[in-house]
Amino acid sequence: MPRSRKLTPSDSNATRQSTAPTASRRVSTRRASSSTSRARSQRLRDQTVSLRERLILAAIDEVEEVGFDRFSVRRVAASCGASCAAPYKHFRNKREFFEAILDHITEVWLARQAQVLKRCAALPLRDQLVELGVEYIRFMVDNPRYRAILMLKDETFDVGYLRVKSKISDLSKEMIWQYCQENGVEPRVAKVKMYIVRSLIYGASLMFANRELPYTDNMMLYARAVIDREFDLPTTLGFQGESHFDPPDLWSVFRERPGGDLDE
């Protein structure tokens, strides 16, 4: 596959507005956490913000603290200064409430994604893909509450929930598929490429978030290089020389098998 121009630190700063926090900035970030929490609490009772939005923001806090199984609509309403019946004027049940949370997180990411694509509009498709991947890593690391919800797993989640959850990565999947098609990558290899690139992005997000890797500008350059390099690497399919192996389309599994999950 054609190689894209490797980005240097100066290039990186030119194509994005935010950077990963360096060691010198981590202390101030931690000091700001308590004030951020207070500001969030005030926002939940800010009457200029719609009750529906305040309920969603409070629900994000609730899910992060206790998980989906112990999620309490009553507690969410109380944190917004609303009656326990108020949420049901906006959401028919807990399931619809949770889908609204996912839609909110998706909207936040789509706005950030649009900014990245606008900045990188003049770059080749492959570079746009890499920049999107790096920005998604930042999105996951910089928003622990969102990350907790996106990584949440519950046995009661069905195929409908998984479809809502997958919307956040629809464009990146389409772009990976487009890039592979434009560069003559056969479909079964493209499926594996999509899986590997997505795995690299999520894996890097968790390693940075769990502090297994330092979340610094230099390490983000490494992450960018690894994602970019994947498009140059050949993909070996099959087991023990079985060239006929055809991996499933992981994004259509949900449609073909109700209740199906990537882990099954």
Short mmCIF file of C-alpha atoms in Angstrom, two decimals:
data_model
loop_
_atom_site.label_atom_id
_atom_site.label_comp_id
_atom_site.label_asym_id
_atom_site.label_seq_id
_atom_site.Cartn_x
_atom_site.Cartn_y
_atom_site.Cartn_z
CA MET A 1 0.00 0.00 0.00
CA PRO A 2 1.25 3.54 -0.66
CA ARG A 3 2.95 5.02 2.36
CA SER A 4 1.74 8.31 3.72
CA ARG A 5 4.18 11.02 4.71
CA LYS A 6 5.33 10.42 8.28
CA LEU A 7 4.23 13.14 10.66
CA THR A 8 6.80 14.87 12.83
CA PRO A 9 6.06 16.60 16.15
CA SER A 10 5.79 19.94 14.35
CA ASP A 11 3.39 18.45 11.79
CA SER A 12 1.34 16.98 14.60
CA ASN A 13 0.93 20.34 16.30
CA ALA A 14 -0.09 21.93 13.01
CA THR A 15 -2.86 19.42 12.29
CA ARG A 16 -4.50 19.37 15.70
CA GLN A 17 -5.50 21.92 18.30
CA SER A 18 -5.16 19.82 21.47
CA THR A 19 -2.19 17.78 22.62
CA ALA A 20 -1.73 14.96 25.07
CA PRO A 21 -0.79 16.20 28.54
CA THR A 22 2.90 16.20 29.30
CA ALA A 23 4.27 15.30 32.71
CA SER A 24 4.51 18.97 33.71
CA ARG A 25 0.81 19.48 33.06
CA ARG A 26 -0.51 16.46 34.96
CA VAL A 27 -0.36 18.09 38.38
CA SER A 28 -2.52 21.02 37.31
CA THR A 29 -4.92 18.55 35.70
CA ARG A 30 -5.34 16.69 38.97
CA ARG A 31 -5.81 19.94 40.89
CA ALA A 32 -8.54 20.96 38.47
CA SER A 33 -10.49 17.72 38.91
CA SER A 34 -12.27 18.80 42.10
CA SER A 35 -13.30 22.17 40.63
CA THR A 36 -14.52 20.36 37.50
CA SER A 37 -16.66 18.12 39.69
CA ARG A 38 -18.16 21.14 41.46
CA ALA A 39 -18.84 22.84 38.14
CA ARG A 40 -20.57 19.71 36.88
CA SER A 41 -22.73 19.58 40.02
CA GLN A 42 -23.77 23.20 39.50
CA ARG A 43 -24.55 22.51 35.84
CA LEU A 44 -26.92 19.70 36.81
CA ARG A 45 -29.07 22.25 38.65
CA ASP A 46 -28.65 25.06 36.12
CA GLN A 47 -32.18 25.94 35.07
CA THR A 48 -30.94 27.47 31.80
CA VAL A 49 -29.95 23.96 30.67
CA SER A 50 -32.84 21.75 29.58
CA LEU A 51 -33.92 19.14 32.11
CA ARG A 52 -33.41 16.40 29.54
CA GLU A 53 -29.76 17.38 29.07
CA ARG A 54 -29.22 17.67 32.82
CA LEU A 55 -30.72 14.22 33.34
CA ILE A 56 -28.38 12.76 30.73
CA LEU A 57 -25.33 14.39 32.33
CA ALA A 58 -26.38 13.15 35.76
CA ALA A 59 -27.01 9.68 34.35
CA ILE A 60 -23.47 9.56 32.97
CA ASP A 61 -22.16 10.18 36.50
CA GLU A 62 -24.50 7.55 37.90
CA VAL A 63 -23.46 4.85 35.42
CA GLU A 64 -19.79 5.55 36.02
CA GLU A 65 -20.23 5.21 39.79
CA VAL A 66 -22.54 2.20 40.10
CA GLY A 67 -22.78 0.62 36.63
CA PHE A 68 -25.86 -0.09 34.55
CA ASP A 69 -27.23 -2.87 36.75
CA ARG A 70 -27.54 -0.63 39.85
CA PHE A 71 -28.51 2.47 37.89
CA SER A 72 -31.19 4.45 39.76
CA VAL A 73 -33.48 6.86 37.93
CA ARG A 74 -34.59 8.23 41.30
CA ARG A 75 -31.00 9.19 42.24
CA VAL A 76 -30.44 10.79 38.83
CA ALA A 77 -33.58 12.90 39.21
CA ALA A 78 -32.62 13.93 42.75
CA SER A 79 -29.17 15.09 41.62
CA CYS A 80 -30.92 17.44 39.17
CA GLY A 81 -33.37 18.70 41.77
CA ALA A 82 -36.26 17.07 39.88
CA SER A 83 -39.05 14.77 40.98
CA CYS A 84 -38.65 11.01 40.58
CA ALA A 85 -41.33 11.09 37.87
CA ALA A 86 -39.61 13.81 35.80
CA PRO A 87 -37.26 11.49 33.82
CA TYR A 88 -40.22 9.50 32.48
CA LYS A 89 -41.47 12.58 30.67
CA HIS A 90 -38.33 12.31 28.51
CA PHE A 91 -37.50 8.57 28.54
CA ARG A 92 -40.01 5.75 28.57
CA ASN A 93 -37.76 3.36 30.49
CA LYS A 94 -34.22 2.80 31.70
CA ARG A 95 -33.21 1.26 28.39
CA GLU A 96 -34.28 4.34 26.43
CA PHE A 97 -32.54 6.51 29.03
CA PHE A 98 -29.28 4.64 28.50
CA GLU A 99 -29.55 4.87 24.72
CA ALA A 100 -29.94 8.64 25.11
CA ILE A 101 -26.66 8.64 27.07
CA LEU A 102 -24.94 6.81 24.22
CA ASP A 103 -26.42 9.23 21.69
CA HIS A 104 -25.10 12.16 23.75
CA ILE A 105 -21.58 10.69 23.87
CA THR A 106 -21.74 9.98 20.14
CA GLU A 107 -22.76 13.58 19.41
CA VAL A 108 -19.84 14.89 21.46
CA TRP A 109 -17.43 12.66 19.53
CA LEU A 110 -18.96 13.47 16.13
CA ALA A 111 -18.43 17.18 16.78
CA ARG A 112 -14.79 16.49 17.66
CA GLN A 113 -14.45 14.18 14.65
CA ALA A 114 -15.78 16.89 12.34
CA GLN A 115 -13.14 19.31 13.62
CA VAL A 116 -10.37 16.81 12.92
CA LEU A 117 -11.59 16.12 9.39
CA LYS A 118 -11.88 19.85 8.71
CA ARG A 119 -8.28 20.41 9.80
CA CYS A 120 -7.06 17.42 7.80
CA ALA A 121 -9.22 17.92 4.70
CA ALA A 122 -6.18 18.47 2.46
CA LEU A 123 -4.42 15.30 3.67
CA PRO A 124 -4.64 11.89 1.95
CA LEU A 125 -7.32 9.51 3.20
CA ARG A 126 -4.76 7.40 5.05
CA ASP A 127 -3.46 10.38 7.02
CA GLN A 128 -7.02 11.39 7.86
CA LEU A 129 -7.61 7.88 9.19
CA VAL A 130 -4.50 8.01 11.36
CA GLU A 131 -5.39 11.45 12.74
CA LEU A 132 -8.92 10.27 13.52
CA GLY A 133 -7.53 7.24 15.34
CA VAL A 134 -5.16 9.36 17.42
CA GLU A 135 -7.94 11.84 18.24
CA TYR A 136 -10.22 9.00 19.36
CA ILE A 137 -7.49 7.81 21.72
CA ARG A 138 -7.41 11.29 23.23
CA PHE A 139 -11.21 11.36 23.41
CA MET A 140 -11.26 8.11 25.38
CA VAL A 141 -8.42 9.08 27.72
CA ASP A 142 -9.57 12.66 28.33
CA ASN A 143 -13.16 11.59 29.09
CA PRO A 144 -13.05 8.82 31.70
CA ARG A 145 -16.82 9.00 32.28
CA TYR A 146 -17.52 8.44 28.59
CA ARG A 147 -14.92 5.69 28.45
CA ALA A 148 -16.51 3.88 31.39
CA ILE A 149 -19.86 3.83 29.59
CA LEU A 150 -18.51 2.85 26.19
CA MET A 151 -16.57 -0.03 27.76
CA LEU A 152 -19.48 -1.13 29.91
CA LYS A 153 -20.73 -4.67 29.38
CA ASP A 154 -23.97 -6.07 30.72
CA GLU A 155 -25.73 -9.34 29.98
CA THR A 156 -29.01 -7.51 29.45
CA PHE A 157 -27.65 -5.52 26.50
CA ASP A 158 -29.14 -6.78 23.26
CA VAL A 159 -28.48 -6.26 19.57
CA GLY A 160 -30.36 -2.95 19.56
CA TYR A 161 -28.08 -1.48 22.20
CA LEU A 162 -24.98 -2.69 20.35
CA ARG A 163 -26.15 -0.96 17.18
CA VAL A 164 -26.59 2.33 19.02
CA LYS A 165 -23.16 1.91 20.61
CA SER A 166 -21.46 1.14 17.29
CA LYS A 167 -22.63 4.40 15.68
CA ILE A 168 -19.71 6.23 17.26
CA SER A 169 -17.25 4.46 14.95
CA ASP A 170 -19.34 4.20 11.76
CA LEU A 171 -17.38 6.79 9.79
CA SER A 172 -13.94 5.47 10.70
CA LYS A 173 -14.99 1.97 9.66
CA GLU A 174 -16.29 3.29 6.34
CA MET A 175 -13.03 5.19 5.77
CA ILE A 176 -10.90 2.13 6.50
CA TRP A 177 -13.01 0.11 4.08
CA GLN A 178 -12.76 2.85 1.44
CA TYR A 179 -8.98 3.05 1.81
CA CYS A 180 -8.63 -0.71 1.41
CA GLN A 181 -10.84 -0.74 -1.68
CA GLU A 182 -8.93 2.14 -3.30
CA ASN A 183 -5.63 0.30 -2.71
CA GLY A 184 -6.73 -3.07 -4.05
CA VAL A 185 -6.99 -4.85 -0.69
CA GLU A 186 -9.18 -7.92 -1.02
CA PRO A 187 -12.32 -7.89 1.14
CA ARG A 188 -11.26 -10.62 3.57
CA VAL A 189 -7.97 -8.83 4.25
CA ALA A 190 -9.82 -5.51 4.63
CA LYS A 191 -11.99 -7.09 7.33
CA VAL A 192 -8.91 -8.09 9.29
CA LYS A 193 -7.29 -4.69 8.77
CA MET A 194 -10.39 -3.03 10.16
CA TYR A 195 -10.32 -5.26 13.20
CA ILE A 196 -6.58 -4.73 13.83
CA VAL A 197 -6.68 -0.95 13.45
CA ARG A 198 -9.68 -0.67 15.78
CA SER A 199 -7.94 -2.96 18.27
CA LEU A 200 -4.81 -0.79 18.22
CA ILE A 201 -6.86 2.33 18.92
CA TYR A 202 -8.84 0.81 21.79
CA GLY A 203 -5.78 -0.93 23.19
CA ALA A 204 -3.75 2.28 23.22
CA SER A 205 -6.66 4.12 24.85
CA LEU A 206 -6.82 1.66 27.72
CA MET A 207 -3.06 1.51 28.21
CA PHE A 208 -2.85 5.29 28.47
CA ALA A 209 -5.94 5.47 30.69
CA ASN A 210 -4.62 2.73 33.01
CA ARG A 211 -1.20 4.43 33.10
CA GLU A 212 0.52 1.40 31.65
CA LEU A 213 2.02 3.92 29.22
CA PRO A 214 2.80 7.58 29.96
CA TYR A 215 0.24 9.84 28.33
CA THR A 216 2.67 12.25 26.71
CA ASP A 217 3.17 13.87 23.32
CA ASN A 218 6.04 11.51 22.47
CA MET A 219 4.00 8.41 23.30
CA MET A 220 1.14 9.72 21.17
CA LEU A 221 3.58 9.99 18.28
CA TYR A 222 4.39 6.31 18.84
CA ALA A 223 0.69 5.48 18.80
CA ARG A 224 0.29 7.41 15.55
CA ALA A 225 3.23 5.57 13.99
CA VAL A 226 1.88 2.15 14.99
CA ILE A 227 -1.56 2.85 13.52
CA ASP A 228 -0.03 4.21 10.32
CA ARG A 229 2.38 1.27 9.99
CA GLU A 230 -0.47 -1.24 10.15
CA PHE A 231 -1.58 -0.15 6.68
CA ASP A 232 1.81 -1.25 5.30
CA LEU A 233 1.91 -4.66 6.95
CA PRO A 234 0.71 -7.77 5.12
CA THR A 235 -2.09 -9.69 6.79
CA THR A 236 -1.68 -13.46 7.05
CA LEU A 237 -5.03 -15.20 7.03
CA GLY A 238 -5.92 -18.72 7.99
CA PHE A 239 -4.54 -21.20 10.42
CA GLN A 240 -1.79 -23.70 9.66
CA GLY A 241 -1.66 -22.63 6.03
CA GLU A 242 -5.42 -22.61 5.41
CA SER A 243 -5.66 -19.95 2.73
CA HIS A 244 -9.45 -20.27 2.43
CA PHE A 245 -10.09 -18.71 5.85
CA ASP A 246 -12.60 -15.88 5.50
CA PRO A 247 -13.11 -13.81 8.67
CA PRO A 248 -16.66 -12.73 9.45
CA ASP A 249 -17.80 -9.19 8.91
CA LEU A 250 -17.71 -8.12 12.56
CA TRP A 251 -20.03 -5.19 11.91
CA SER A 252 -22.84 -7.28 10.40
CA VAL A 253 -22.72 -9.97 13.07
CA PHE A 254 -25.21 -7.99 15.12
CA ARG A 255 -27.75 -8.00 12.30
CA GLU A 256 -27.34 -11.68 11.49
CA ARG A 257 -27.39 -13.01 15.04
CA PRO A 258 -29.85 -11.33 17.41
CA GLY A 259 -28.20 -10.88 20.77
CA GLY A 260 -24.80 -11.64 19.25
CA ASP A 261 -21.66 -10.18 20.77
CA LEU A 262 -18.10 -9.78 19.59
CA ASP A 263 -16.96 -11.97 22.48
CA GLU A 264 -19.09 -14.93 21.48
#
